[in-house]
Short mmCIF file of C-alpha atoms in Angstrom, two decimals:
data_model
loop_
_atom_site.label_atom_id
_atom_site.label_comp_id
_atom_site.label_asym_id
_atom_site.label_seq_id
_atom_site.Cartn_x
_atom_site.Cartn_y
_atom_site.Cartn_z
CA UNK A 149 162.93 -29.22 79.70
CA UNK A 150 162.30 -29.91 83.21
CA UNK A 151 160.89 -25.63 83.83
CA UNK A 152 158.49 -26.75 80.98
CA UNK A 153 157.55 -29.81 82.38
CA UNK A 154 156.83 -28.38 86.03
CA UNK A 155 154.46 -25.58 83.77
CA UNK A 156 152.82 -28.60 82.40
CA UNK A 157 152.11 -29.86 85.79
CA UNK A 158 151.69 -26.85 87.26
CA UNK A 159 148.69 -26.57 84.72
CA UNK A 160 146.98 -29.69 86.07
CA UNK A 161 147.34 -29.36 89.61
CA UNK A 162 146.02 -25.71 89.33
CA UNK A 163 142.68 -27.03 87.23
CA UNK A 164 141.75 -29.89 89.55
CA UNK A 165 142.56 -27.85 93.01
CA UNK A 166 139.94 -24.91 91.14
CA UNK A 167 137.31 -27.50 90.39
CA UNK A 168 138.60 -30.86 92.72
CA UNK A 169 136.03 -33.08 91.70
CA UNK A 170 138.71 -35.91 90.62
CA UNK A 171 140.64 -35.87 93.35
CA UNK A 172 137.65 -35.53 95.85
CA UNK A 173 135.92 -38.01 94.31
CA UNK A 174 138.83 -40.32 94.44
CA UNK A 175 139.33 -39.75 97.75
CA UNK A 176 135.41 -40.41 98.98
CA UNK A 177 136.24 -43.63 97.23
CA UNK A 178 139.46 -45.18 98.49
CA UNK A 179 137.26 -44.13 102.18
CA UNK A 180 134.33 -46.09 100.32
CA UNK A 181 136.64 -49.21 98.84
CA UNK A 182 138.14 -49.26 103.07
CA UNK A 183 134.61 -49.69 104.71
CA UNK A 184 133.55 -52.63 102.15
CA UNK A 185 136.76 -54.35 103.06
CA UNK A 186 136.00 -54.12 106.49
CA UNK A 187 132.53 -55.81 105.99
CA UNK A 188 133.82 -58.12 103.64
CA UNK A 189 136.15 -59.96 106.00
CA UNK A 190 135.20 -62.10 108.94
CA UNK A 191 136.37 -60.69 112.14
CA UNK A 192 136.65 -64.11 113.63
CA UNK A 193 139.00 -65.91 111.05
CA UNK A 194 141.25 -63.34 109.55
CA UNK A 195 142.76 -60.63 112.18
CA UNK A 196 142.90 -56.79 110.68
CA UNK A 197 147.27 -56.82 110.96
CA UNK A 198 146.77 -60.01 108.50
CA UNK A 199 144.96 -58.62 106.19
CA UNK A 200 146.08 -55.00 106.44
CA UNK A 201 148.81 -55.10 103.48
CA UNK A 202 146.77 -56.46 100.47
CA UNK A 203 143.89 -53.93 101.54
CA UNK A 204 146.50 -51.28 101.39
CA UNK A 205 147.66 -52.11 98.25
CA UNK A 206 144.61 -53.09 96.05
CA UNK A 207 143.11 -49.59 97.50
CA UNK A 208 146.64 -48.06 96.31
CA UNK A 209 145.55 -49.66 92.78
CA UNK A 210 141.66 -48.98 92.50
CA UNK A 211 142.43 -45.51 93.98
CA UNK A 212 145.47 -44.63 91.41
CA UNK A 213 143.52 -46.15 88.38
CA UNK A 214 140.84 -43.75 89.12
CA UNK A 215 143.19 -40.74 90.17
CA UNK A 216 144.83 -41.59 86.11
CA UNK A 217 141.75 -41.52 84.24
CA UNK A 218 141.26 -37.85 84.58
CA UNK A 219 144.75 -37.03 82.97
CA UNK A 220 144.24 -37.14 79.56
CA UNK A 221 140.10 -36.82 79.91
CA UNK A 222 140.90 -33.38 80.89
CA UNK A 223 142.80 -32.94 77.55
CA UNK A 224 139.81 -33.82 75.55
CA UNK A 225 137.64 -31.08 75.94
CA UNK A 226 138.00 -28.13 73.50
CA UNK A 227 140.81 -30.65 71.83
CA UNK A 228 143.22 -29.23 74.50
CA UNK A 229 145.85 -31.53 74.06
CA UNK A 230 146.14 -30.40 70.40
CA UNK A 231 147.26 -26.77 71.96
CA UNK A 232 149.72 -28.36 74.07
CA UNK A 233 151.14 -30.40 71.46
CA UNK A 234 151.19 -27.17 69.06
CA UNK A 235 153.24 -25.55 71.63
CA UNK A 236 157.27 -24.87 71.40
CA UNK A 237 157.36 -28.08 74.32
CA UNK A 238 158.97 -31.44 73.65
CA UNK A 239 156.97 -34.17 73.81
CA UNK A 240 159.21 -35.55 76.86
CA UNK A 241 158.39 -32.60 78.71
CA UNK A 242 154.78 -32.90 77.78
CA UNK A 243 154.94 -36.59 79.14
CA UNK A 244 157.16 -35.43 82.35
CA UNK A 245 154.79 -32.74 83.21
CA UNK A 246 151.80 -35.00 82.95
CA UNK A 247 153.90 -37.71 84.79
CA UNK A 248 154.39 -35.86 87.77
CA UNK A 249 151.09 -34.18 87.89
CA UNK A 250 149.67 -37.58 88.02
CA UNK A 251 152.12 -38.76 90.69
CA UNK A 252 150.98 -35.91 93.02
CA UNK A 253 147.29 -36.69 92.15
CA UNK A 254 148.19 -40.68 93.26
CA UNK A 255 150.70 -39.79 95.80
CA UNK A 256 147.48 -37.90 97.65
CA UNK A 257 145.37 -40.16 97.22
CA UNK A 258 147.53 -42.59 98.65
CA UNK A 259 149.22 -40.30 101.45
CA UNK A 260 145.02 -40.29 102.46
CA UNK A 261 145.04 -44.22 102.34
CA UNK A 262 147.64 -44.72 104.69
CA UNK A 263 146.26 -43.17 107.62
CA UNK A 264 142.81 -44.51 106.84
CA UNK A 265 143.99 -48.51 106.68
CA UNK A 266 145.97 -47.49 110.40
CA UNK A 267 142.40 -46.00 111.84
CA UNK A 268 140.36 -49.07 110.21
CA UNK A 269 142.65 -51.64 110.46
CA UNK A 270 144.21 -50.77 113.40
CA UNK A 271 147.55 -51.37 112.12
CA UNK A 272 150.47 -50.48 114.36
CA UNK A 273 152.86 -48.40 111.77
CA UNK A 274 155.20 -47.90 114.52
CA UNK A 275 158.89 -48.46 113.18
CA UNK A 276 157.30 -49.89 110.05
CA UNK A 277 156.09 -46.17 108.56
CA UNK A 278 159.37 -45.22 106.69
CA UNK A 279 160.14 -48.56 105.32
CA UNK A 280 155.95 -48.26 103.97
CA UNK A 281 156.45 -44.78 102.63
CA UNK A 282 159.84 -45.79 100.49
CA UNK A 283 158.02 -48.91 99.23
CA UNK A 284 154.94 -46.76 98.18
CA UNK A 285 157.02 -44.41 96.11
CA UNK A 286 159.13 -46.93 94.31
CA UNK A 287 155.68 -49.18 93.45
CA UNK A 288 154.11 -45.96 92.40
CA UNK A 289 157.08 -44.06 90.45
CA UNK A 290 156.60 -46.96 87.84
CA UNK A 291 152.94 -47.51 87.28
CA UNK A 292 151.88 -43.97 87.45
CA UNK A 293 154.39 -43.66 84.40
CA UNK A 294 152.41 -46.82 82.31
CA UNK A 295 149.47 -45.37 83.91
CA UNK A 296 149.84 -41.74 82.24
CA UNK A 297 151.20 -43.36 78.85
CA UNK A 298 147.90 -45.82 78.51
CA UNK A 299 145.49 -42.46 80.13
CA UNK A 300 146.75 -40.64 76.89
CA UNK A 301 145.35 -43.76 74.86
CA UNK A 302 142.20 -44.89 76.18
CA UNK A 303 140.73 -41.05 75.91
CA UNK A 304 140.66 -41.70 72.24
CA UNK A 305 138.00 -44.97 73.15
CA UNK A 306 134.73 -44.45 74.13
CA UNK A 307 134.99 -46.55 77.22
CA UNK A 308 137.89 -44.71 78.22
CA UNK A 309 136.98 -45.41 82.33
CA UNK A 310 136.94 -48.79 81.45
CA UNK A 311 139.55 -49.31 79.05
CA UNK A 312 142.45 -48.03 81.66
CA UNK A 313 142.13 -50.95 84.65
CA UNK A 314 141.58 -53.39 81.72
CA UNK A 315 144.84 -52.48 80.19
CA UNK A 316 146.58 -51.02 83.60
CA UNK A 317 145.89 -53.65 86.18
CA UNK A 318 147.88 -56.54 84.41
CA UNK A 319 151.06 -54.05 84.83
CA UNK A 320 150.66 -52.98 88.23
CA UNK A 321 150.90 -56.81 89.47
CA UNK A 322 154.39 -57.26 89.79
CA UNK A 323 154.99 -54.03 91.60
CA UNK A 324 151.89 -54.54 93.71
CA UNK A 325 153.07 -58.18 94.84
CA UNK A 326 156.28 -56.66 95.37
CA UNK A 327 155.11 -53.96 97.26
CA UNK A 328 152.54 -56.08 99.29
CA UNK A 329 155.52 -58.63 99.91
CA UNK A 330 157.56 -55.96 101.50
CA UNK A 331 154.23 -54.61 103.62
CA UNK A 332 154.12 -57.41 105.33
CA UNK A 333 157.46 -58.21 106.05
CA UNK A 334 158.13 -54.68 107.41
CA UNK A 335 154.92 -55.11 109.61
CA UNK A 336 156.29 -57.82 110.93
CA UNK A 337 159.31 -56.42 111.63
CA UNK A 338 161.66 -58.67 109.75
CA UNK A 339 165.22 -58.24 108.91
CA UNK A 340 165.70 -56.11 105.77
CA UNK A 341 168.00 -58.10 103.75
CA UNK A 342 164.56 -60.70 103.16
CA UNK A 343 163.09 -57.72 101.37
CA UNK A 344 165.69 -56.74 99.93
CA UNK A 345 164.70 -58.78 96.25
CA UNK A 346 161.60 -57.00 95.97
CA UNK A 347 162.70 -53.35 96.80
CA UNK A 348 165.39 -54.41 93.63
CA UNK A 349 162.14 -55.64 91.66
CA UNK A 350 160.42 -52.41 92.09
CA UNK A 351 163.84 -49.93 90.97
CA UNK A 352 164.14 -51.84 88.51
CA UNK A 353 160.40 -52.03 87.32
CA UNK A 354 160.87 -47.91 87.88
CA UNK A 355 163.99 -47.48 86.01
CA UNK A 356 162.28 -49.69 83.15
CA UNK A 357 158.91 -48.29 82.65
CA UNK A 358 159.61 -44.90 83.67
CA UNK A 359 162.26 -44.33 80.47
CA UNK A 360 160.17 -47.06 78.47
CA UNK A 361 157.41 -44.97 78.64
CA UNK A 362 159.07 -41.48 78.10
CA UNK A 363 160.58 -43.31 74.69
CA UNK A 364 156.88 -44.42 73.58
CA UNK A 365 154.92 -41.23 74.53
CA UNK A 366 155.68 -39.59 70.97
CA UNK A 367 154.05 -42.17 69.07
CA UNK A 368 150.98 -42.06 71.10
CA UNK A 369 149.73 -37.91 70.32
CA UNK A 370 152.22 -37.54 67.31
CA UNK A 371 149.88 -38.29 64.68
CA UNK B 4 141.96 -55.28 43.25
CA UNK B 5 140.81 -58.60 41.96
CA UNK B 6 144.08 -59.65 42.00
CA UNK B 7 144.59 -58.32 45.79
CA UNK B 8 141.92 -60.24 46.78
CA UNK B 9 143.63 -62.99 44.93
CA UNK B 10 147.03 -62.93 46.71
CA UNK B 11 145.17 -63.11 50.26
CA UNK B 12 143.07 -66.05 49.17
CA UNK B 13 146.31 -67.78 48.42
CA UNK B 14 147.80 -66.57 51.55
CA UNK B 15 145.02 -68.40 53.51
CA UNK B 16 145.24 -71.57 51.29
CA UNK B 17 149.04 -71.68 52.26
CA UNK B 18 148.25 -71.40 55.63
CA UNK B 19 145.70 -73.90 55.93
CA UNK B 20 148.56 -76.69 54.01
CA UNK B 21 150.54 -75.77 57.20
CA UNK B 22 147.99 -75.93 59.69
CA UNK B 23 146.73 -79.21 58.13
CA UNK B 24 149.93 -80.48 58.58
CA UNK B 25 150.94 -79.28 62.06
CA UNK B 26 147.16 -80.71 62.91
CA UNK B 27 148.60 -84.04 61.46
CA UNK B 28 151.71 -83.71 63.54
CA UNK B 29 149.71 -83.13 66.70
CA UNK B 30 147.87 -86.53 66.27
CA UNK B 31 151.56 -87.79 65.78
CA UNK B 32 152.28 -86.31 69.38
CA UNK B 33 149.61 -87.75 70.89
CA UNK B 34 150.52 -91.46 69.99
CA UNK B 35 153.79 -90.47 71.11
CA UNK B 36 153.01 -89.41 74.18
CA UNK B 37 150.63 -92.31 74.72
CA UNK B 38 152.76 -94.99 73.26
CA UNK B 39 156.84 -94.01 73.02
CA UNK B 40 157.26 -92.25 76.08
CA UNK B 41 157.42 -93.83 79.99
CA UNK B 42 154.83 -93.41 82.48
CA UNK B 43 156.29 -90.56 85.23
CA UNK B 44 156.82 -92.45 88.27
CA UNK B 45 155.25 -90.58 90.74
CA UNK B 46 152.63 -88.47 88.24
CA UNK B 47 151.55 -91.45 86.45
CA UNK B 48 149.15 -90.67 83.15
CA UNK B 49 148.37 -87.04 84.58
CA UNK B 50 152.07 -86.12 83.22
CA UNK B 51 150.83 -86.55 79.91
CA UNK B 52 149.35 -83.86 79.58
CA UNK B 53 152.27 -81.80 79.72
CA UNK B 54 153.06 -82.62 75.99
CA UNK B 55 150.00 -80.06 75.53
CA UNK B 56 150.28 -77.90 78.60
CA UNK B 57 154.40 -76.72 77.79
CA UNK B 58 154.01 -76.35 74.13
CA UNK B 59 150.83 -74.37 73.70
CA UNK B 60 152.97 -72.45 76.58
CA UNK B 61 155.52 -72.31 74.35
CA UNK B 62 153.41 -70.65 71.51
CA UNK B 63 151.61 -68.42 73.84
CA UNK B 64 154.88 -66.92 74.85
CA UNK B 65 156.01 -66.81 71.40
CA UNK B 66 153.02 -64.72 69.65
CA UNK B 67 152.92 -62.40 72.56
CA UNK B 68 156.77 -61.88 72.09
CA UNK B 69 156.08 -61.68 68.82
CA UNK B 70 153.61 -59.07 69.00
CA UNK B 71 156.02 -57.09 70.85
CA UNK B 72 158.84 -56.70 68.60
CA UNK B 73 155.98 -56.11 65.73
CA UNK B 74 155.07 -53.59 67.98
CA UNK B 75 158.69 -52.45 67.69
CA UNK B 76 159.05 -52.42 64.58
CA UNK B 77 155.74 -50.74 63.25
CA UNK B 78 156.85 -47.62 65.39
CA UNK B 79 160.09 -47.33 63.02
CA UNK B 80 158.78 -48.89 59.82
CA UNK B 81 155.38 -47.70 59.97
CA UNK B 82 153.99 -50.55 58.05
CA UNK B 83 150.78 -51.67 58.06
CA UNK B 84 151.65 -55.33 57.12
CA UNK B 85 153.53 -55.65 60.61
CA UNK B 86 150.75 -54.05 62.58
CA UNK B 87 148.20 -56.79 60.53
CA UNK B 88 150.89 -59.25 61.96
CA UNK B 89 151.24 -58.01 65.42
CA UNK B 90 146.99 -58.74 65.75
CA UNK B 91 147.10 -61.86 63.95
CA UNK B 92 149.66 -63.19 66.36
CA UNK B 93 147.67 -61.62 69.75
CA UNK B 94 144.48 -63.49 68.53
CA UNK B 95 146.72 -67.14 68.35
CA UNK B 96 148.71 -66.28 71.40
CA UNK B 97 144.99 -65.72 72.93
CA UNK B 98 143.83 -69.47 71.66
CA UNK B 99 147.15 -70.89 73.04
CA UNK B 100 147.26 -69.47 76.01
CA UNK B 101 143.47 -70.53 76.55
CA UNK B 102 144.75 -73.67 76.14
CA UNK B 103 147.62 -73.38 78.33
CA UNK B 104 145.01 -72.36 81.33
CA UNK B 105 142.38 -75.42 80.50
CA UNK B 106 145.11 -78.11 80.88
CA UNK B 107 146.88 -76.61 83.73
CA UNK B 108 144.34 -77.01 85.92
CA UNK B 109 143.25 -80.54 84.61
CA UNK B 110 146.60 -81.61 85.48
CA UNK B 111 146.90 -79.76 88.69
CA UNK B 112 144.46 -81.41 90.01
CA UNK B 113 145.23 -85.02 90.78
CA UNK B 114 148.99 -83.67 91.37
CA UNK B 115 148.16 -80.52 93.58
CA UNK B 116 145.06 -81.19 94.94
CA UNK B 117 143.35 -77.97 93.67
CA UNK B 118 142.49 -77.17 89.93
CA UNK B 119 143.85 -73.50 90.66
CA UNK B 120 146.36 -72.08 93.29
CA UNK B 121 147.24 -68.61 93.67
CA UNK B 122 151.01 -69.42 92.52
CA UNK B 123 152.97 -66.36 91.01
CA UNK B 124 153.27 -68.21 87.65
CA UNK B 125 149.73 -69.33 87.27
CA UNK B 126 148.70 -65.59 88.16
CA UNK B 127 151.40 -63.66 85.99
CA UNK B 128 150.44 -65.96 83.14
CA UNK B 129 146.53 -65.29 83.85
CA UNK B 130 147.22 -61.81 84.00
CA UNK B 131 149.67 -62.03 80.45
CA UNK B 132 146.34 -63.47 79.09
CA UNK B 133 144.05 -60.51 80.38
CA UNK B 134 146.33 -58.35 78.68
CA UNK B 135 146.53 -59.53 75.22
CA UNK B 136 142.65 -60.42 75.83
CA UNK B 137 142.86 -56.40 76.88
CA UNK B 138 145.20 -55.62 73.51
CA UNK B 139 142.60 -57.01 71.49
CA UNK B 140 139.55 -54.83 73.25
CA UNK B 141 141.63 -51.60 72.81
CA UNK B 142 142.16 -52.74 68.91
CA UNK B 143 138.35 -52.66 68.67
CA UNK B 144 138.09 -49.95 70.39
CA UNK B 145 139.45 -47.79 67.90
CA UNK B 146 138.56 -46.93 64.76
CA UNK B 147 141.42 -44.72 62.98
CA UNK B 148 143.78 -47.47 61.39
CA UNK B 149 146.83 -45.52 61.81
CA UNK B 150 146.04 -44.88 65.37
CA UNK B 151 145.20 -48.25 66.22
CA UNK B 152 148.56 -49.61 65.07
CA UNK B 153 150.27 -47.06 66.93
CA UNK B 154 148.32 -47.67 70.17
CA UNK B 155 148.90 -51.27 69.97
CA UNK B 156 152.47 -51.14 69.46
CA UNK B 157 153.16 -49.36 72.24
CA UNK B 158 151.02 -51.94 74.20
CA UNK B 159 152.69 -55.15 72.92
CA UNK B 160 156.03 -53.19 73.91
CA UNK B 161 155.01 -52.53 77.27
CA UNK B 162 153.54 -56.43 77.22
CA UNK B 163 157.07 -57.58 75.75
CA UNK B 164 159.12 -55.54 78.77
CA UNK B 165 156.64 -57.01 81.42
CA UNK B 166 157.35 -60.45 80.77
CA UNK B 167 160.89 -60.50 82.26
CA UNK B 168 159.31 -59.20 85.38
CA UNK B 169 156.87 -61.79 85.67
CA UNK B 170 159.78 -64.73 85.46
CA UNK B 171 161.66 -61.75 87.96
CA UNK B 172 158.50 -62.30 90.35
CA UNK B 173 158.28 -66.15 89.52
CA UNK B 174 161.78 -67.23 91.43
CA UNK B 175 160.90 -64.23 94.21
CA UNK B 176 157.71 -65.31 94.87
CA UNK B 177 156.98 -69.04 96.97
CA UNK B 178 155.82 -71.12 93.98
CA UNK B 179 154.14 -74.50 93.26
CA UNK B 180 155.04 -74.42 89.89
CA UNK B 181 157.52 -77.22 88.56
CA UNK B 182 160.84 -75.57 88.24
CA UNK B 183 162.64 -75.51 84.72
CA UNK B 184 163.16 -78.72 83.72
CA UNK B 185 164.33 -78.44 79.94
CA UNK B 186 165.78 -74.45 79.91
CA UNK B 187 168.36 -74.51 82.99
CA UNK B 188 172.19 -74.43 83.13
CA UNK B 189 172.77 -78.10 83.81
CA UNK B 190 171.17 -81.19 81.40
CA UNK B 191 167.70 -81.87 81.18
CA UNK B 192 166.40 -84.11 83.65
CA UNK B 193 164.16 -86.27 81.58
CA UNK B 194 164.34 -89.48 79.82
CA UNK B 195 165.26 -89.04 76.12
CA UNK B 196 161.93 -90.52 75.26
CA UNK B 197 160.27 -87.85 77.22
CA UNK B 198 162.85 -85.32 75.92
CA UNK B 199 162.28 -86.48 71.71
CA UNK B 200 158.65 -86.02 72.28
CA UNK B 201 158.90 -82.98 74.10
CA UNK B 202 160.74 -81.16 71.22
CA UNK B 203 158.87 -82.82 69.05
CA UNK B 204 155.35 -81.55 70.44
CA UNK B 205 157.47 -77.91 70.46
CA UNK B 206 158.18 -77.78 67.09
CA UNK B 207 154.49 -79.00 65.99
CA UNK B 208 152.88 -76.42 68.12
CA UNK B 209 155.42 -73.61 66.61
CA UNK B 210 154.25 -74.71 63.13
CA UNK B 211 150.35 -74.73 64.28
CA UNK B 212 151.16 -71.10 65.41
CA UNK B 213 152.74 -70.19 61.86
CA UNK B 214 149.44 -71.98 60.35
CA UNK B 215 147.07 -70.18 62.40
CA UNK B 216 149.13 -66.66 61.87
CA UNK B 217 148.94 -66.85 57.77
CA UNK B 218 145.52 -68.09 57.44
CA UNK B 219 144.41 -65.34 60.30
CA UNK B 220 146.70 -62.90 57.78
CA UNK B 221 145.18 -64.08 54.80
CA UNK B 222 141.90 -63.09 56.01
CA UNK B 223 142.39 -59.82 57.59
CA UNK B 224 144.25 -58.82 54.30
CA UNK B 225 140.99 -59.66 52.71
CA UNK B 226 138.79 -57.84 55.21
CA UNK B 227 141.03 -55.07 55.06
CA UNK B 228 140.92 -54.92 51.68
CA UNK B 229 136.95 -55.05 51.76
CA UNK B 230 136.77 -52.07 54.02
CA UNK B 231 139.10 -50.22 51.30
CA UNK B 232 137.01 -50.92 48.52
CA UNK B 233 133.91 -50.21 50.40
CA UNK B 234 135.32 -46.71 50.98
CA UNK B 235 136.17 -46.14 47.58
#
């Protein structure tokens, strides 16, 4: 199951790094959703350190709900999801394959974010950066998973772009407030038993969604 | 198919009887709250208000659980009749929790200060709203009945599992929000005045939601049934 899924994944990392207009133009617009934050704030009231975690995080969020709408958009054309579900592949590792293409897709676009809130911001990651990175992968593992189940619906809307934050965003606020919680308290370089609550919120968002949504994805292509 | 068309008229005529008399019970809760119970000592009239706010809560909560487990069971059943359900219940669980945002803020503020604060419940519950506002755009989104049950389920199961990490978030988060007073391990802490009308005003509003479900079933049995006999 899991040599099938990493095909499946294979498959959709190979198409986007041949034609990389998703992920470049996801990237060119976390960079662009960065600069308006910068103009949007005044200098004088609100320092860059204060505000540095909630830009981080609501860039993580625009930036992954753009990185997930190409999952299943991709499928469209020629009816290709059809031939995958045709296939001799479970529908878990269909899911599973599309899962962790999309996680690589986020995880880049977020792995570009990072750096880019330090150079704007002028954060100071220091002893902070390991604490960020775990938080970042257990707020993404679960809403990339919601993310790829809801990507496989919308495509059958004709607002598809706008469908997925519509139906998305309302799930990624807990693990966003958890995650932007935990930013700041690492920043600040506070103890880690006072963020210890929300790294339990997001494993246990992950642990939730992640099988929730393998257990639903048949009865969103099975017709 | 006349007498189709039939059974959903009288489903909407039954539910009309019931929301006729929840209406009639809300008027009771109103001279209740006006009349039987005391005036909070430190909130004064504003408290009032709360024998609207925590009910139509109440029902909000309710439909939207509701549309999960319909979401639930439509995956195993496949029946159309639960899916109908499941957006009956979304629409009312809209309307209540509409009404569960408009008298929030008209009580919060003489008590906070501010009709709005950016308090995990408020948010979480705003964000509940957007999502069954969001279930309802995806439903008309798509055309392909079968489809559009299927979708939907899956979304008022996802909905369903989110709510226990909003209340998660709720005692994580710093919050304004008046802790439990009736659910929580030890006795309420209210007056049994305030406690009577309380359940009272819970039980009306769970009978205005039944009401509101079976007259909004009666009708989309009948436009469903339109839509089949204009296809025929």
């Amino acid at each position: 199951m899991l040599r099938l899924a990493a095909a499946v994944a294979a498959k959709d990392i190979r198409l986007e790094l041949r034609s990389k207009t998703a992920l470049l133009s996801a990237l060119v617009f976390v960079a662009l959703v960065l600069v308006v934050f910068n103009f949007a704030r005044d200098p004088t009231s609100v320092t860059a350190a204060d505000l540095a975690p909630s830009v981080l995080w609501v860039t993580f969020a625009f930036g992954g709900t753009v990185a997930l709408t190409r999952s299943f958009t991709i499928e469209r054309e020629h009816s290709a999801l059809d031939g995958m579900l045709l296939a001799p592949v479970s529908r878990s590792s269909i899911f599973l394959g599309k899962y962790l293409a999309n996680l690589a897709f986020v995880g880049l676009v977020e792995a570009v974010t990072l750096p880019l809130v330090v150079l704007f911001f002028n954060v100071d990651l220091g002893h902070a950066l390991a604490g960020i990175i775990l938080v970042a992968v257990l707020a993404t593992l679960g809403f990339v998973a919601i993310g790829t189940i809801f990507s496989a619906m919308v495509v059958k809307t004709r607002f598809a772009e706008l469908m997925l934050p519509v139906l998305l965003l309302p799930f990624m606020v807990p693990p966003l407030m958890a995650a932007a919680q935990a930013t700041t308290r690492l920043l600040g370089g506070r103890p880690l038993s006072e963020l210890l609550g929300w790294l339990r919120l997001l494993g246990l968002y992950d642990i939730v969604f992640v099988s929730l949504s393998l257990l639903v994805f048949p009865a969103v292509v099975d017709e | 198919m006349s007498a189709d068309f039939a059974a959903a008229r009288s489903i909407i005529r039954r539910g009309a009887w019931v929301t006729g008399l929840a209406l009639a019970g809300l008027a009771g809760v109103y001279v209740m709250a006006l009349q039987y119970t005391p005036i909070e000592a430190r909130q004064g009239l504003a408290q009032k208000i709360f024998y609207i706010h925590a009910p139509a809560a109440w029902s909000a909560l309710l439909s939207f659980s509701l549309v999960g487990l319909a979401g639930g069971l439509y995956l195993l059943l496949k029946d159309p009749r639960v899916d109908r359900f499941a957006a009956c219940s979304a629409e009312v669980g809209v309307a209540f929790s509409a009404v569960m945002l408009t008298t929030g803020p008209i009580w919060g503020k003489p008590i906070w200060g501010t009709w709005w604060t950016w308090d995990s419940r408020l948010t979480l519950t705003l964000f509940l709203f957007l999502l069954f506002v969001g279930y309802l755009v995806l439903r008309a989104a798509l055309h392909d009945r079968e489809e559009r049950a299927r979708f939907s389920a899956v979304v008022g199961i996802m909905g369903l599992v989110l709510v226990p990490f909003i209340h998660l978030s709720v005692y994580l988060f710093r919050t304004l929000h008046p802790r439990p007073i009736l659910m929580k391990p030890s006795a309420p802490s209210m007056p049994p005045e305030m406690l009577r009308t309380l359940l009272t005003s819970f039980g009306i509003a769970t009978l205005l939601f039944i009401g509101f479900v079976t007259m909004r079933y009666g009708i989309a049995l009948a436009h469903d049934l339109a839509e089949a006999h204009a296809d025929d």
